[in-house]
Coordinates of C-alpha atoms in Angstrom, one line a residue:
X1 CA 9.2 -19.0 -71.8
X2 CA 5.7 -18.6 -70.4
X3 CA 6.3 -21.3 -67.8
X4 CA 9.6 -19.6 -66.7
X5 CA 7.8 -16.2 -66.5
X6 CA 5.0 -17.7 -64.4
X7 CA 7.5 -19.3 -62.0
X8 CA 9.3 -16.0 -61.6
X9 CA 5.9 -14.3 -60.9
X10 CA 5.0 -17.0 -58.3
X11 CA 8.4 -16.6 -56.6
X12 CA 8.0 -12.8 -56.5
X13 CA 4.5 -13.2 -55.0
X14 CA 5.8 -15.7 -52.4
X15 CA 8.6 -13.2 -51.4
X16 CA 6.1 -10.4 -51.2
X17 CA 3.7 -12.4 -49.1
X18 CA 6.6 -13.3 -46.8
X19 CA 7.5 -9.7 -46.4
X20 CA 3.9 -8.8 -45.6
X21 CA 3.7 -11.5 -43.0
X22 CA 7.0 -10.4 -41.5
X23 CA 5.9 -6.8 -41.4
X24 CA 2.6 -7.8 -39.9
X25 CA 4.5 -9.8 -37.2
X26 CA 6.6 -6.8 -36.5
X27 CA 3.6 -4.5 -36.2
X28 CA 2.0 -7.0 -33.8
X29 CA 5.1 -7.5 -31.7
X30 CA 4.4 -8.0 -28.0
X31 CA 4.7 -5.0 -25.8
X32 CA 6.4 -5.2 -22.4
X33 CA 6.4 -2.7 -19.6
X34 CA 9.4 -3.0 -17.2
X35 CA 9.1 -1.5 -13.7
X36 CA 11.7 -1.0 -11.1
X37 CA 10.2 -1.3 -7.6
X38 CA 11.8 0.0 -4.4
X39 CA 11.4 -3.4 -2.7
X40 CA 14.6 -5.4 -2.0
X41 CA 13.0 -8.6 -3.1
X42 CA 10.0 -9.8 -5.1
X43 CA 6.9 -9.6 -2.9
X44 CA 5.4 -13.0 -2.1
X45 CA 3.4 -14.3 -5.0
X46 CA 0.8 -16.6 -3.3
X47 CA -2.1 -14.2 -3.6
X48 CA -1.6 -11.8 -0.7
X49 CA 1.9 -10.2 -1.1
X50 CA 4.2 -8.9 1.6
X51 CA 6.4 -5.8 1.2
X52 CA 3.6 -3.4 2.3
X53 CA 1.4 -1.6 -0.2
X54 CA 4.0 -1.7 -2.9
X55 CA 3.5 -5.5 -2.9
X56 CA -0.2 -5.0 -3.2
X57 CA 0.3 -2.4 -5.9
X58 CA 2.3 -4.8 -8.2
X59 CA 1.9 -8.4 -7.1
X60 CA -1.6 -7.9 -5.5
X61 CA -4.4 -6.2 -7.4
X62 CA -3.1 -6.8 -11.0
X63 CA -3.4 -10.6 -10.4
X64 CA -5.5 -11.3 -7.3
X65 CA -8.7 -9.4 -6.7
X66 CA -11.1 -8.8 -3.8
X67 CA -14.8 -8.5 -3.4
X68 CA -14.3 -4.8 -3.4
X69 CA -11.8 -2.9 -5.6
X70 CA -10.4 0.6 -5.9
X71 CA -11.4 3.0 -8.7
X72 CA -8.0 4.1 -9.8
X73 CA -9.0 6.0 -12.9
X74 CA -9.2 9.6 -11.5
X75 CA -6.7 12.1 -10.2
X76 CA -9.1 14.8 -8.9
X77 CA -10.3 13.0 -5.7
X78 CA -9.4 10.3 -3.3
X79 CA -9.8 6.9 -4.9
X80 CA -13.3 5.5 -4.3
X81 CA -14.4 1.9 -4.0
X82 CA -16.0 0.0 -6.9
X83 CA -17.5 -3.4 -7.3
X84 CA -15.0 -6.2 -7.8
X85 CA -15.7 -9.9 -7.4
X86 CA -18.9 -8.8 -5.6
X87 CA -21.3 -6.9 -7.8
X88 CA -22.8 -5.2 -4.8
X89 CA -23.0 -5.3 -1.0
X90 CA -25.1 -4.0 1.8
X91 CA -25.5 -4.1 5.6
X92 CA -28.1 -6.5 6.7
X93 CA -31.2 -4.4 7.7
X94 CA -31.8 -6.7 10.7
X95 CA -28.1 -6.6 11.9
X96 CA -25.8 -3.7 11.3
X97 CA -22.8 -5.9 12.0
X98 CA -23.5 -8.2 9.1
X99 CA -22.7 -7.4 5.5
X100 CA -24.1 -9.3 2.5
X101 CA -21.9 -9.6 -0.6
X102 CA -23.5 -10.6 -3.9
X103 CA -20.8 -12.3 -6.0
X104 CA -20.2 -11.7 -9.7
X105 CA -21.3 -14.8 -11.7
X106 CA -19.3 -16.5 -14.4
X107 CA -15.8 -15.4 -13.1
X108 CA -13.0 -17.9 -13.4
X109 CA -9.6 -18.1 -11.9
X110 CA -6.6 -18.1 -14.3
X111 CA -6.5 -21.9 -14.0
X112 CA -10.0 -22.2 -15.3
X113 CA -11.7 -23.1 -12.0
X114 CA -14.8 -21.2 -10.8
X115 CA -14.8 -18.2 -8.5
X116 CA -17.8 -18.7 -6.2
X117 CA -18.9 -18.6 -2.6
X118 CA -16.9 -21.8 -1.8
X119 CA -13.8 -20.1 -3.0
X120 CA -14.5 -17.0 -0.9
X121 CA -15.0 -19.1 2.3
X122 CA -11.9 -21.2 1.5
X123 CA -9.8 -18.0 1.3
X124 CA -11.3 -16.5 4.4
X125 CA -10.4 -19.7 6.2
X126 CA -6.9 -19.3 4.8
X127 CA -6.6 -16.0 6.6
X128 CA -8.8 -16.3 9.7
X129 CA -9.2 -20.0 10.6
X130 CA -6.0 -21.4 12.3
X131 CA -7.2 -25.0 12.0
X132 CA -8.0 -25.0 8.3
X133 CA -5.7 -27.1 6.1
X134 CA -5.0 -24.0 4.0
X135 CA -4.2 -21.7 6.9
X136 CA -1.2 -19.5 5.9
X137 CA 0.4 -17.7 8.9
X138 CA 2.1 -14.8 7.1
X139 CA -1.0 -13.9 5.1
X140 CA -3.1 -14.3 8.2
X141 CA -1.0 -11.9 10.1
X142 CA -1.4 -9.2 7.4
X143 CA -5.1 -9.9 7.0
X144 CA -6.0 -9.9 10.7
X145 CA -4.1 -6.5 11.1
X146 CA -5.8 -5.0 8.0
X147 CA -9.3 -6.4 8.9
X148 CA -9.3 -6.5 12.7
X149 CA -13.1 -6.4 12.8
X150 CA -13.5 -9.8 11.2
X151 CA -16.0 -11.9 13.2
X152 CA -17.7 -14.7 11.3
X153 CA -18.6 -15.5 7.7
X154 CA -20.8 -18.0 5.9
X155 CA -22.0 -19.1 2.5
X156 CA -25.7 -18.2 1.8
X157 CA -25.7 -19.7 -1.7
X158 CA -23.2 -20.2 -4.5
X159 CA -23.2 -16.4 -5.3
X160 CA -23.9 -14.9 -1.9
X161 CA -21.7 -14.6 1.2
X162 CA -22.4 -13.0 4.6
X163 CA -19.6 -11.5 6.8
X164 CA -20.3 -10.4 10.4
X165 CA -18.0 -7.9 12.1
X166 CA -17.2 -7.8 15.8
X167 CA -18.8 -4.4 16.1
X168 CA -20.7 -2.0 13.7
X169 CA -18.4 -0.4 11.2
X170 CA -19.8 1.8 8.4
X171 CA -16.3 1.7 6.9
X172 CA -16.0 -2.1 6.7
X173 CA -15.9 -2.2 2.8
X174 CA -12.7 -0.2 3.1
X175 CA -11.2 -3.1 5.0
X176 CA -12.6 -5.8 2.7
X177 CA -10.7 -4.3 -0.2
X178 CA -7.5 -5.8 1.2
X179 CA -8.7 -9.4 1.2
X180 CA -7.5 -11.0 -2.1
X181 CA -8.6 -14.3 -3.5
X182 CA -6.4 -17.2 -4.8
X183 CA -7.7 -20.3 -6.6
X184 CA -8.0 -23.2 -4.1
X185 CA -6.8 -25.4 -6.9
X186 CA -3.4 -23.7 -6.7
X187 CA -3.0 -24.9 -3.1
X188 CA -4.1 -28.4 -4.1
X189 CA -1.7 -28.5 -7.1
X190 CA 1.2 -27.5 -4.9
X191 CA 0.5 -30.4 -2.5
X192 CA -0.8 -28.2 0.3
X193 CA 2.5 -26.3 0.5
X194 CA 2.2 -22.5 0.3
X195 CA 6.0 -22.3 -0.4
X196 CA 5.4 -24.1 -3.6
X197 CA 2.3 -22.2 -4.7
X198 CA 4.2 -19.3 -6.2
X199 CA 6.2 -21.7 -8.4
X200 CA 3.1 -23.0 -10.2
X201 CA 2.4 -20.0 -10.5
X202 CA -0.6 -19.1 -8.3
X203 CA -3.9 -18.3 -10.1
X204 CA -6.0 -15.2 -9.4
X205 CA -8.9 -13.6 -11.3
X206 CA -7.2 -10.3 -12.3
X207 CA -6.3 -8.7 -15.6
X208 CA -2.8 -10.1 -15.4
X209 CA -1.5 -13.5 -14.5
X210 CA 1.9 -14.5 -13.2
X211 CA 4.1 -16.4 -15.6
X212 CA 7.4 -16.5 -13.8
X213 CA 9.0 -15.6 -10.4
X214 CA 12.8 -15.3 -10.0
X215 CA 13.5 -14.4 -6.4
X216 CA 15.5 -11.2 -6.0
X217 CA 15.5 -10.7 -9.8
X218 CA 12.1 -10.3 -11.4
X219 CA 8.4 -11.3 -11.6
X220 CA 6.9 -11.7 -15.0
X221 CA 3.2 -11.0 -15.7
X222 CA 1.2 -11.4 -18.9
X223 CA -2.2 -10.1 -19.9
X224 CA -5.1 -12.4 -19.1
X225 CA -7.2 -12.4 -22.3
X226 CA -10.1 -14.1 -20.6
X227 CA -10.5 -11.4 -17.9
X228 CA -14.1 -11.1 -16.8
X229 CA -14.3 -7.3 -17.3
X230 CA -14.0 -6.6 -21.0
X231 CA -13.8 -2.9 -20.4
X232 CA -10.6 -3.3 -18.3
X233 CA -8.5 -5.5 -20.5
X234 CA -4.8 -4.6 -20.2
X235 CA -3.1 -2.8 -23.1
X236 CA 0.4 -4.2 -22.7
X237 CA 1.1 -7.9 -23.2
X238 CA 3.6 -8.3 -20.4
X239 CA 4.9 -6.6 -17.3
X240 CA 8.3 -7.3 -15.8
X241 CA 8.8 -6.2 -12.1
X242 CA 12.3 -5.8 -10.8
X243 CA 13.3 -5.1 -7.2
X244 CA 15.9 -2.3 -7.1
X245 CA 16.0 -0.9 -3.6
X246 CA 18.7 1.7 -4.1
X247 CA 17.4 5.0 -5.7
X248 CA 20.5 5.8 -7.8
X249 CA 20.5 2.2 -9.1
X250 CA 16.9 2.7 -10.2
X251 CA 17.9 5.9 -11.9
X252 CA 20.7 4.1 -13.8
X253 CA 18.4 1.3 -14.9
X254 CA 16.0 3.9 -16.4
X255 CA 18.7 5.9 -18.2
X256 CA 20.3 2.7 -19.6
X257 CA 16.9 1.4 -20.9
X258 CA 16.9 -1.6 -18.6
X259 CA 13.4 -0.4 -17.3
X260 CA 10.7 1.9 -18.5
X261 CA 9.4 3.1 -15.2
X262 CA 11.0 3.6 -11.8
X263 CA 9.3 4.2 -8.4
X264 CA 10.7 7.1 -6.3
X265 CA 13.5 8.6 -8.4
X266 CA 16.3 10.3 -6.4
X267 CA 15.3 13.9 -5.8
X268 CA 18.6 15.3 -7.2
X269 CA 18.1 13.5 -10.5
X270 CA 14.7 14.9 -11.4
X271 CA 15.9 18.0 -13.3
X272 CA 18.3 16.0 -15.5
X273 CA 15.6 13.4 -16.2
X274 CA 13.2 16.1 -17.3
X275 CA 15.9 17.6 -19.5
X276 CA 16.5 14.2 -21.1
X277 CA 12.9 13.8 -22.0
X278 CA 11.8 11.5 -19.3
X279 CA 8.3 11.9 -17.8
X280 CA 8.1 12.8 -14.1
X281 CA 4.7 12.2 -12.5
X282 CA 3.7 13.4 -9.0
X283 CA 0.3 13.8 -7.3
X284 CA -1.3 14.2 -3.9
X285 CA -2.4 10.9 -2.4
X286 CA -3.3 9.7 1.1
X287 CA 0.1 9.0 2.5
X288 CA 2.0 10.1 5.6
X289 CA 5.7 9.6 6.4
X290 CA 6.0 9.6 10.2
X291 CA 7.8 8.1 13.1
X292 CA 5.6 5.8 15.3
X293 CA 6.2 6.5 18.9
X294 CA 6.7 3.4 21.1
X295 CA 4.5 4.7 23.9
X296 CA 4.0 1.4 25.5
X297 CA 7.6 0.5 26.2
X298 CA 8.5 0.3 29.9
X299 CA 10.9 3.2 30.0
X300 CA 9.5 5.1 27.0
X301 CA 10.0 8.9 27.0
X302 CA 7.0 9.1 24.8
X303 CA 4.5 8.3 27.6
X304 CA 4.6 12.0 28.2
X305 CA 2.5 13.9 25.7
X306 CA 4.7 16.9 26.0
X307 CA 7.6 15.0 24.6
X308 CA 5.5 13.8 21.7
X309 CA 4.3 17.3 21.0
X310 CA 7.8 18.8 21.4
X311 CA 9.3 16.7 18.6
X312 CA 6.4 17.8 16.3
X313 CA 7.5 21.4 17.0
X314 CA 11.2 20.6 16.5
X315 CA 11.0 19.1 13.0
X316 CA 12.1 21.4 10.1
X317 CA 9.6 20.0 7.6
X318 CA 10.2 22.8 5.0
X319 CA 13.9 22.0 5.0
X320 CA 13.2 18.3 4.4
X321 CA 10.8 19.2 1.5
X322 CA 13.6 21.2 0.0
X323 CA 16.0 18.2 0.3
X324 CA 13.3 16.2 -1.6
X325 CA 13.2 18.8 -4.4
X326 CA 9.5 19.5 -3.7
X327 CA 8.3 15.9 -4.0
X328 CA 6.7 16.0 -0.6
X329 CA 4.7 18.5 1.6
X330 CA 4.8 19.2 5.3
X331 CA 2.7 16.9 7.5
X332 CA 1.2 18.3 10.7
X333 CA -1.3 15.6 11.2
X334 CA -2.5 12.2 10.0
X335 CA -4.5 14.0 7.3
X336 CA -3.3 16.9 5.2
X337 CA -3.9 20.3 6.6
X338 CA -6.2 21.2 3.7
X339 CA -8.4 18.1 4.1
X340 CA -11.9 19.1 5.1
X341 CA -11.8 16.5 7.9
X342 CA -8.5 17.9 9.4
X343 CA -10.6 19.7 12.0
X344 CA -9.4 22.5 14.3
X345 CA -6.9 21.1 16.7
X346 CA -5.3 23.3 19.4
X347 CA -1.8 22.5 18.1
X348 CA -0.9 23.6 14.6
X349 CA 2.6 22.2 14.4
X350 CA 5.3 24.3 12.7
X351 CA 9.1 24.6 13.0
X352 CA 9.3 26.2 16.4
X353 CA 12.4 25.0 18.2
X354 CA 11.9 27.4 21.1
X355 CA 8.5 25.9 21.8
X356 CA 9.8 22.3 21.3
X357 CA 12.7 22.9 23.8
X358 CA 10.3 24.5 26.3
X359 CA 8.0 21.4 26.2
X360 CA 11.0 19.1 26.5
X361 CA 12.3 21.1 29.6
X362 CA 8.8 20.8 31.2
X363 CA 9.1 17.0 30.7
X364 CA 12.6 17.0 32.3
X365 CA 14.8 17.0 29.2
X366 CA 17.5 19.7 29.2
X367 CA 21.0 20.2 27.8
X368 CA 22.3 18.5 30.9
X369 CA 19.9 15.6 30.5
X370 CA 19.0 15.5 26.7
X371 CA 16.4 13.3 25.2
X372 CA 18.0 10.3 23.5
X373 CA 16.4 7.4 21.8
X374 CA 16.7 4.9 18.9
X375 CA 14.6 4.7 15.7
X376 CA 14.3 1.7 13.5
X377 CA 14.4 2.7 9.9
X378 CA 14.7 0.9 6.5
X379 CA 17.0 1.4 3.6
X380 CA 14.1 1.4 1.1
X381 CA 10.6 0.0 0.8
X382 CA 7.0 0.7 -0.2
X383 CA 6.2 4.4 0.3
X384 CA 9.5 5.0 2.2
X385 CA 10.6 7.6 -0.3
X386 CA 14.4 8.1 0.3
X387 CA 14.6 6.9 4.0
X388 CA 18.4 7.1 4.5
X389 CA 19.0 10.8 3.5
X390 CA 15.6 11.8 5.0
X391 CA 16.4 10.3 8.4
X392 CA 19.9 11.7 8.4
X393 CA 18.4 15.1 7.8
X394 CA 16.0 14.6 10.8
X395 CA 18.8 13.3 13.0
X396 CA 20.9 16.5 12.4
X397 CA 17.8 18.8 12.6
X398 CA 16.7 17.4 16.0
X399 CA 20.3 17.5 17.4
X400 CA 21.1 21.1 16.2
X401 CA 17.7 22.7 16.9
X402 CA 16.4 20.9 20.0
X403 CA 19.4 19.0 21.5
X404 CA 17.8 15.6 20.9
X405 CA 20.0 12.7 20.2
X406 CA 18.8 10.1 17.8
X407 CA 20.5 6.9 16.7
X408 CA 19.3 4.5 14.0
X409 CA 18.9 0.8 13.5
X410 CA 18.8 0.3 9.7
X411 CA 16.9 -2.9 8.8
X412 CA 15.3 -4.4 5.7
X413 CA 11.7 -3.1 4.9
X414 CA 9.8 -6.3 5.5
X415 CA 11.6 -6.8 8.8
X416 CA 10.6 -3.3 9.8
X417 CA 6.9 -4.1 8.9
X418 CA 7.1 -7.2 11.1
X419 CA 8.5 -5.0 13.9
X420 CA 5.4 -2.9 13.8
X421 CA 3.4 -5.9 15.1
X422 CA 5.8 -6.5 18.0
X423 CA 4.8 -5.8 21.6
X424 CA 6.4 -2.6 23.1
X425 CA 9.2 -4.3 25.0
X426 CA 9.9 -7.1 22.5
X427 CA 13.5 -8.1 22.1
X428 CA 13.0 -7.8 18.3
X429 CA 12.8 -4.0 18.6
X430 CA 16.3 -3.9 20.2
X431 CA 15.3 -1.0 22.4
X432 CA 13.8 1.1 19.6
X433 CA 11.5 3.9 20.8
X434 CA 10.2 4.7 17.3
X435 CA 9.7 3.1 13.9
X436 CA 9.8 5.0 10.6
X437 CA 7.0 3.4 8.6
X438 CA 5.1 5.3 5.9
X439 CA 1.4 4.7 6.1
X440 CA -1.9 5.2 4.3
X441 CA -4.4 7.9 5.5
X442 CA -7.2 7.2 3.1
X443 CA -10.4 6.5 5.1
X444 CA -11.9 5.8 8.5
X445 CA -11.1 2.1 8.2
X446 CA -7.4 2.8 8.1
X447 CA -7.8 5.2 11.0
X448 CA -9.5 2.5 13.0
X449 CA -6.8 0.0 12.2
X450 CA -3.9 2.2 13.2
X451 CA -5.3 4.0 16.3
X452 CA -8.2 2.1 17.9
X453 CA -7.2 0.8 21.3
X454 CA -8.7 -2.6 20.2
X455 CA -5.9 -3.0 17.8
X456 CA -2.9 -2.8 20.1
X457 CA 0.1 -4.8 18.8
X458 CA 0.6 -7.7 18.3
X459 CA -3.1 -8.0 17.3
X460 CA -3.2 -4.9 15.1
X461 CA -1.5 -1.9 13.7
X462 CA -1.6 0.2 16.9
X463 CA 2.1 -0.3 17.5
X464 CA 2.2 2.7 19.9
X465 CA -0.4 1.2 22.2
X466 CA -1.9 4.7 22.2
X467 CA -5.3 5.2 23.8
X468 CA -7.4 8.4 23.9
X469 CA -11.0 8.3 25.3
X470 CA -12.2 11.2 23.2
X471 CA -10.8 9.6 20.1
X472 CA -12.5 6.2 21.0
X473 CA -15.9 7.9 21.4
X474 CA -15.6 9.7 18.1
X475 CA -14.5 6.6 16.3
X476 CA -17.4 4.7 17.7
X477 CA -19.8 7.3 16.3
X478 CA -18.0 7.0 12.9
X479 CA -18.6 3.2 13.0
X480 CA -22.2 3.2 14.3
X481 CA -23.7 6.0 12.4
X482 CA -25.4 6.0 9.0
X483 CA -25.7 9.8 8.8
X484 CA -22.9 11.2 6.6
X485 CA -22.9 14.6 8.4
X486 CA -22.6 12.9 11.8
X487 CA -19.9 10.6 10.5
X488 CA -17.9 13.6 9.1
X489 CA -18.2 15.6 12.3
X490 CA -17.0 12.6 14.4
X491 CA -14.2 11.9 11.9
X492 CA -13.0 15.5 12.3
X493 CA -13.1 15.2 16.1
X494 CA -11.1 11.9 16.0
X495 CA -8.5 13.6 13.8
X496 CA -8.2 16.6 16.2
X497 CA -7.2 14.1 19.0
X498 CA -4.6 12.5 16.7
X499 CA -3.0 16.0 16.4
X500 CA -3.3 17.2 20.0
X501 CA -2.4 13.9 21.6
X502 CA -0.1 12.7 18.9
X503 CA 0.8 8.9 18.7
X504 CA 3.2 9.8 15.8
X505 CA 5.8 12.4 14.9
X506 CA 4.3 13.8 11.7
X507 CA 6.9 14.6 9.2
X508 CA 5.9 14.8 5.5
X509 CA 3.2 13.7 3.0
X510 CA 4.7 12.1 -0.1
X511 CA 3.7 13.4 -3.6
X512 CA 4.2 9.9 -5.1
X513 CA 7.0 10.7 -7.6
X514 CA 7.7 8.3 -10.5
X515 CA 10.0 8.6 -13.6
X516 CA 9.1 7.0 -16.9
X517 CA 10.3 6.7 -20.4
X518 CA 8.3 8.8 -22.9
X519 CA 7.2 5.5 -24.4
X520 CA 4.9 4.9 -21.5
X521 CA 1.5 6.2 -22.3
X522 CA -1.9 6.4 -20.5
X523 CA -0.6 6.3 -16.9
X524 CA -2.9 7.8 -14.3
X525 CA -1.5 8.9 -10.9
X526 CA -4.5 8.4 -8.7
X527 CA -5.0 9.6 -5.2
X528 CA -4.2 6.2 -3.9
X529 CA -1.3 3.9 -3.0
X530 CA -2.2 1.7 -5.9
X531 CA -2.2 2.1 -9.7
X532 CA -4.2 0.7 -12.6
X533 CA -1.8 -1.1 -14.9
X534 CA -4.5 -1.8 -17.4
X535 CA -4.6 1.8 -18.5
X536 CA -0.9 1.8 -19.5
X537 CA 0.4 1.2 -23.0
X538 CA 3.8 1.3 -24.7
X539 CA 4.4 3.2 -27.9

């Protein structure tokens, strides 16, 4: 009897232990965050993603890092820079065109290989040295456009690199932030074939690593438990990224539980989402949603500044904001009107069709000879908000209020981005006289990239081939000076010229709307295009 009782007790204890282990396993179940992007496809996963800044947001910084990174932990100010793979940097006191970057020691790529000066030079050659074995044309095109001042670079020692720009630029660290680093071993393992690198998958140094890529379907990330910054360890185990370009499809995916977070919910669905308990986040950030004027095209109507100004007076921005259910604000310049660096331009654009039509008439466009042109737009994409209904509103607005005829060429987002690097009369533009491409407005480095005459397409982001001598002089002061007051005054002057001699039709500033399940905790909506996924948890 004693033996039988002991066996019963042992069996009970075994069952109890199994239950504890099962409960413990349940309590420790992996957490997965599922995000619906606006992109039509998975951004390239070789270390420098395409698909604009949405690509950088999700397949860039979480996996592949730069010497300089963004501080994305605050909502009350524009995102600042912070040390990344470089612990610190400074201008060479003997040469203000040379920057010295002191690399973080002990960092390893996800594949276990060392991050060091050799890896930095290897990646810079990937972007800027056409004759290097690792040269990658698509990444090079993006990097040269984002860092147009790159001159030369060299290794000083294993943990120090010097980069020399083509001219002095106080804002150069704001360009370096877009150069991300991939393990050279990934390229070797893929047999020197960048097309195969993503299938390995590629190794970075970030808080997440790529585990799987399914084109057009999903990209899977997992937390990197050996991340070099213990204070920035990710809180979720996995992230699944899904390309869902159509807004109502993203909404349906959230409601059905297919995803936990969607980028840019449809404006007419916000109220119902709130009522159902979903979280809607918005926030000011450095973003402008414009049309780029094709000023350089042979027969462009936009060579005449009066035409460019006229359209800025013709746009009903408040009506468009109402269409978007308040998730945007009117844009009357590259910067927001409340920005201390907005300046005091002569033109303060508002909805004034009479003034717009008067300017058009001065330029020779009347009801008998109306202004007519084509705009290239996308059906979705990074920062594009809801481009089809927004552009349809503008088309009707310009026709009814100023007699302007606009037709659209709707193309895929990445194709539109490529078009922005075309020359003004390129056949690829199919006669388009404007491009609708949402763009950052975060710092003088971005201003230089988009508007300096040194960066005319196809070499840079000045698609318009716009040149203004007063702007050029002010931008030079911004780059040359080390006096913050002098830099700020010149920055304001440069922005005044962007308003009074506009290269763009300024339309709205996005308020960065997202919709999330109440299970998503810890998200911060920074004043940036990017987000810090390490802050997010699932409960």
